[in-house]
Tab-separated table of C-alpha atoms in Angstrom:
chain	number	residue	atom	x	y	z
J	1	MET	CA	-41.837	-5.808	24.194
J	2	ASP	CA	-44.245	-7.663	26.470
J	3	ARG	CA	-44.691	-11.446	26.446
J	4	ARG	CA	-47.952	-11.424	24.411
J	5	ASN	CA	-46.450	-9.330	21.617
J	6	GLY	CA	-43.356	-11.578	21.569
J	7	LYS	CA	-45.498	-14.706	21.122
J	8	LEU	CA	-47.490	-12.982	18.386
J	9	VAL	CA	-44.302	-12.060	16.490
J	10	ILE	CA	-42.890	-15.587	16.827
J	11	GLY	CA	-46.197	-17.158	15.770
J	12	SER	CA	-46.401	-14.851	12.736
J	13	ALA	CA	-42.808	-15.690	11.782
J	14	VAL	CA	-43.467	-19.440	12.009
J	15	PHE	CA	-46.632	-19.123	9.900
J	16	ALA	CA	-44.853	-16.968	7.298
J	17	SER	CA	-42.002	-19.520	7.118
J	18	PHE	CA	-44.529	-22.331	6.602
J	19	VAL	CA	-46.234	-20.425	3.773
J	20	ILE	CA	-42.901	-19.689	2.044
J	21	VAL	CA	-41.654	-23.297	2.319
J	22	SER	CA	-45.004	-24.620	1.044
J	23	ALA	CA	-44.921	-22.249	-1.927
J	24	VAL	CA	-41.366	-23.292	-2.799
J	25	LEU	CA	-42.242	-26.997	-2.609
J	26	ILE	CA	-45.350	-26.554	-4.748
J	27	THR	CA	-43.526	-24.607	-7.454
J	28	THR	CA	-40.512	-26.928	-7.570
J	29	TYR	CA	-42.385	-30.252	-7.471
J	30	SER	CA	-41.855	-31.971	-10.805
J	31	ILE	CA	-45.097	-32.359	-12.739
J	32	ASP	CA	-43.820	-35.290	-14.790
J	33	HIS	CA	-44.425	-37.791	-11.967
J	34	ALA	CA	-46.624	-40.689	-12.970
J	35	ARG	CA	-49.724	-40.935	-10.833
J	36	ALA	CA	-50.309	-44.650	-11.058
J	37	TYR	CA	-52.695	-45.257	-8.171
J	38	PRO	CA	-56.470	-44.957	-7.899
J	39	TYR	CA	-56.931	-41.972	-5.614
J	40	ASP	CA	-60.696	-42.092	-6.008
J	41	ARG	CA	-63.444	-44.344	-7.304
J	42	ASP	CA	-63.746	-42.574	-10.680
J	43	THR	CA	-61.164	-44.731	-12.457
J	44	GLY	CA	-62.810	-44.870	-15.875
J	45	ASN	CA	-61.534	-47.710	-18.059
J	46	TYR	CA	-58.189	-47.904	-16.301
J	47	SER	CA	-56.671	-50.860	-14.500
J	48	PHE	CA	-54.394	-50.381	-11.518
J	49	GLY	CA	-51.901	-52.528	-9.740
J	50	THR	CA	-48.695	-52.869	-7.830
J	51	ILE	CA	-45.069	-53.276	-8.829
J	52	SER	CA	-43.324	-55.924	-6.732
J	53	SER	CA	-40.193	-57.258	-8.360
J	54	ILE	CA	-36.592	-58.300	-7.850
J	55	GLN	CA	-34.122	-57.177	-10.503
J	56	ASN	CA	-30.602	-58.345	-11.209
J	57	ASP	CA	-27.548	-56.208	-10.565
J	58	GLU	CA	-24.672	-55.517	-12.949
J	59	ASP	CA	-23.238	-59.017	-12.278
J	60	GLY	CA	-26.507	-60.728	-13.203
J	61	ASP	CA	-27.319	-61.611	-9.578
J	62	PRO	CA	-30.528	-60.551	-7.771
J	63	GLY	CA	-29.658	-57.210	-6.220
J	64	TRP	CA	-32.576	-54.759	-6.289
J	65	VAL	CA	-36.095	-54.680	-4.838
J	66	LEU	CA	-38.719	-52.697	-6.767
J	67	PHE	CA	-42.064	-51.632	-5.312
J	68	GLY	CA	-44.667	-49.156	-6.518
J	69	HIS	CA	-47.824	-48.772	-8.619
J	70	TRP	CA	-48.965	-48.760	-12.236
J	71	LYS	CA	-52.016	-47.521	-14.151
J	72	SER	CA	-53.130	-48.530	-17.658
J	73	ASN	CA	-56.038	-48.665	-20.081
J	74	LEU	CA	-54.433	-51.265	-22.357
J	75	ALA	CA	-56.308	-54.398	-21.246
J	76	SER	CA	-59.667	-52.643	-20.915
J	77	ASN	CA	-59.567	-51.310	-24.479
J	78	GLN	CA	-60.785	-54.195	-26.652
J	79	SER	CA	-59.779	-52.426	-29.872
J	80	LEU	CA	-56.168	-52.364	-28.622
J	81	VAL	CA	-56.309	-56.027	-27.610
J	82	GLU	CA	-57.704	-57.104	-30.993
J	83	ALA	CA	-55.527	-54.845	-33.176
J	84	GLN	CA	-52.636	-57.040	-34.233
J	85	GLY	CA	-51.298	-54.911	-37.026
J	86	ASN	CA	-48.270	-52.651	-36.930
J	87	GLU	CA	-49.990	-49.275	-36.889
J	88	SER	CA	-49.696	-46.993	-33.869
J	89	LEU	CA	-52.411	-48.039	-31.425
J	90	GLY	CA	-52.018	-45.439	-28.721
J	91	GLY	CA	-53.040	-46.633	-25.276
J	92	SER	CA	-51.764	-45.582	-21.890
J	93	PHE	CA	-49.425	-47.103	-19.330
J	94	ASP	CA	-47.728	-45.290	-16.429
J	95	ALA	CA	-45.743	-46.641	-13.501
J	96	GLN	CA	-43.895	-45.161	-10.564
J	97	PHE	CA	-41.738	-47.257	-8.255
J	98	GLU	CA	-38.900	-47.204	-5.750
J	99	MET	CA	-35.723	-49.185	-6.439
J	100	VAL	CA	-33.606	-50.204	-3.425
J	101	ARG	CA	-30.617	-52.519	-2.977
J	102	PHE	CA	-31.077	-55.652	-0.866
J	103	ASN	CA	-29.114	-54.009	1.953
J	104	GLY	CA	-31.547	-51.055	2.003
J	105	SER	CA	-29.156	-48.572	0.388
J	106	SER	CA	-29.182	-46.570	-2.852
J	107	GLY	CA	-32.940	-46.026	-2.870
J	108	HIS	CA	-34.284	-43.984	-5.782
J	109	THR	CA	-37.493	-43.491	-7.760
J	110	HIS	CA	-38.267	-44.245	-11.404
J	111	THR	CA	-41.231	-43.493	-13.633
J	112	ILE	CA	-42.271	-45.173	-16.870
J	113	THR	CA	-44.597	-43.005	-18.961
J	114	ASN	CA	-45.727	-42.174	-22.506
J	115	PHE	CA	-46.279	-45.757	-23.639
J	116	VAL	CA	-47.321	-45.876	-27.290
J	117	ALA	CA	-48.420	-49.338	-28.460
J	118	SER	CA	-47.443	-50.258	-32.005
J	119	ASN	CA	-48.817	-53.826	-32.041
J	120	SER	CA	-50.323	-56.457	-29.798
J	121	SER	CA	-50.557	-60.236	-29.679
J	122	GLN	CA	-52.773	-62.591	-27.725
J	123	VAL	CA	-52.184	-66.204	-26.636
J	124	ASN	CA	-55.012	-68.527	-25.522
J	125	ASN	CA	-57.212	-65.587	-24.482
J	126	SER	CA	-55.235	-65.397	-21.229
J	127	THR	CA	-52.063	-63.525	-22.185
J	128	VAL	CA	-51.878	-60.324	-24.177
J	129	THR	CA	-48.663	-58.484	-25.018
J	130	PHE	CA	-48.460	-54.875	-26.155
J	131	ASN	CA	-45.266	-53.815	-27.901
J	132	GLY	CA	-44.309	-50.187	-28.356
J	133	THR	CA	-42.139	-47.479	-26.869
J	134	THR	CA	-41.961	-45.766	-23.485
J	135	THR	CA	-40.140	-43.003	-21.654
J	136	ALA	CA	-38.237	-43.862	-18.458
J	137	SER	CA	-36.765	-41.478	-15.926
J	138	THR	CA	-33.058	-41.797	-15.121
J	139	ARG	CA	-30.576	-39.819	-13.062
J	140	GLU	CA	-29.416	-38.089	-16.247
J	141	GLY	CA	-32.982	-37.246	-17.294
J	142	PRO	CA	-35.765	-38.960	-19.251
J	143	VAL	CA	-34.865	-41.531	-21.911
J	144	THR	CA	-37.463	-41.552	-24.684
J	145	ASP	CA	-38.520	-44.047	-27.384
J	146	ILE	CA	-37.372	-47.128	-25.462
J	147	PRO	CA	-38.589	-50.326	-27.174
J	148	SER	CA	-40.893	-51.876	-24.563
J	149	SER	CA	-43.361	-54.700	-23.986
J	150	ILE	CA	-46.204	-54.842	-21.474
J	151	THR	CA	-47.614	-58.346	-20.944
J	152	ILE	CA	-50.758	-59.091	-18.944
J	153	THR	CA	-51.387	-62.731	-18.020
J	154	GLY	CA	-54.629	-64.073	-16.602
J	155	ASP	CA	-55.850	-60.533	-15.884
J	156	LYS	CA	-53.607	-60.679	-12.809
J	157	VAL	CA	-49.856	-60.716	-13.532
J	158	ILE	CA	-48.143	-57.916	-15.418
J	159	SER	CA	-44.605	-57.848	-16.743
J	160	ILE	CA	-42.865	-54.740	-18.060
J	161	TRP	CA	-39.826	-55.152	-20.284
J	162	LEU	CA	-37.702	-52.199	-21.400
J	163	ASP	CA	-34.857	-52.734	-23.854
J	164	PRO	CA	-31.829	-52.975	-21.508
J	165	SER	CA	-29.455	-51.543	-24.116
J	166	LYS	CA	-31.379	-48.244	-24.132
J	167	ILE	CA	-31.195	-47.727	-20.349
J	168	SER	CA	-27.677	-49.007	-19.541
J	169	ASN	CA	-29.086	-52.318	-18.275
J	170	HIS	CA	-30.464	-50.459	-15.236
J	171	TYR	CA	-33.238	-52.996	-14.482
J	172	GLY	CA	-31.028	-55.992	-15.168
J	173	ASN	CA	-31.923	-58.636	-17.739
J	174	THR	CA	-35.402	-59.602	-16.536
J	175	PRO	CA	-38.817	-57.936	-16.818
J	176	ILE	CA	-40.289	-55.868	-13.996
J	177	TYR	CA	-43.196	-57.795	-12.448
J	178	GLY	CA	-46.366	-56.720	-10.717
J	179	LEU	CA	-49.985	-57.589	-10.014
J	180	ALA	CA	-53.300	-56.155	-11.166
J	181	MET	CA	-55.948	-55.128	-8.667
J	182	ASP	CA	-59.296	-56.879	-8.977
J	183	ARG	CA	-61.556	-54.375	-10.735
J	184	ASN	CA	-64.608	-55.671	-8.874
J	185	GLU	CA	-63.261	-55.337	-5.353
J	186	ASP	CA	-64.006	-52.248	-3.305
J	187	ARG	CA	-60.928	-50.024	-3.466
J	188	GLN	CA	-62.065	-47.676	-0.714
J	189	PRO	CA	-60.560	-49.657	2.206
J	190	MET	CA	-57.191	-49.719	0.420
J	191	LEU	CA	-57.368	-45.994	-0.189
J	192	LYS	CA	-58.125	-45.360	3.464
J	193	SER	CA	-55.296	-47.588	4.662
J	194	ASN	CA	-52.901	-45.966	2.200
J	195	SER	CA	-53.370	-42.620	3.905
J	196	THR	CA	-53.198	-43.953	7.470
J	197	GLN	CA	-49.899	-44.093	9.295
J	198	ILE	CA	-49.141	-47.174	11.345
J	199	SER	CA	-48.480	-46.353	14.993
J	200	ARG	CA	-45.720	-48.093	16.929
């Protein structure tokens, strides 16, 4: 076999391997991931924001750093905000975040999905709380129907509380905190920087 044919065979083998690996990754990628970030400008009535929180460990001491994103239409839906009864209100809230110990170990990902609001309450027109149930991912699989509260304060701060007894106290005894993005700011620069790698 001459050198040109050898390179052609090797190049074909590398390309075929790439195609096979890509196909395997696409078919095995879990479709239940929460996409909680504005990938384009067409965001509809959804709000977006970041998760940035410190959660307690099993001894009640700060031990975990959480970081990620959330997406919701709760605050932008005035009928949900004003409905203070106990009927099922619907609504949407999804979050995806990494959870890492202070020493950088034990990193893993969680999702919170399928929020169904059952009632809401509002204080001083600056704080609204939606109570309902969610589904959270765990190592053992999804845990469903977790009593949960999503509180939005001043259109800026969000807190997410999941009943600790339903998830083996995994997030400690405090809510998960985050921030809301300003709906009026241009999101395009953030989207561009999110896809750009920082060079050393």
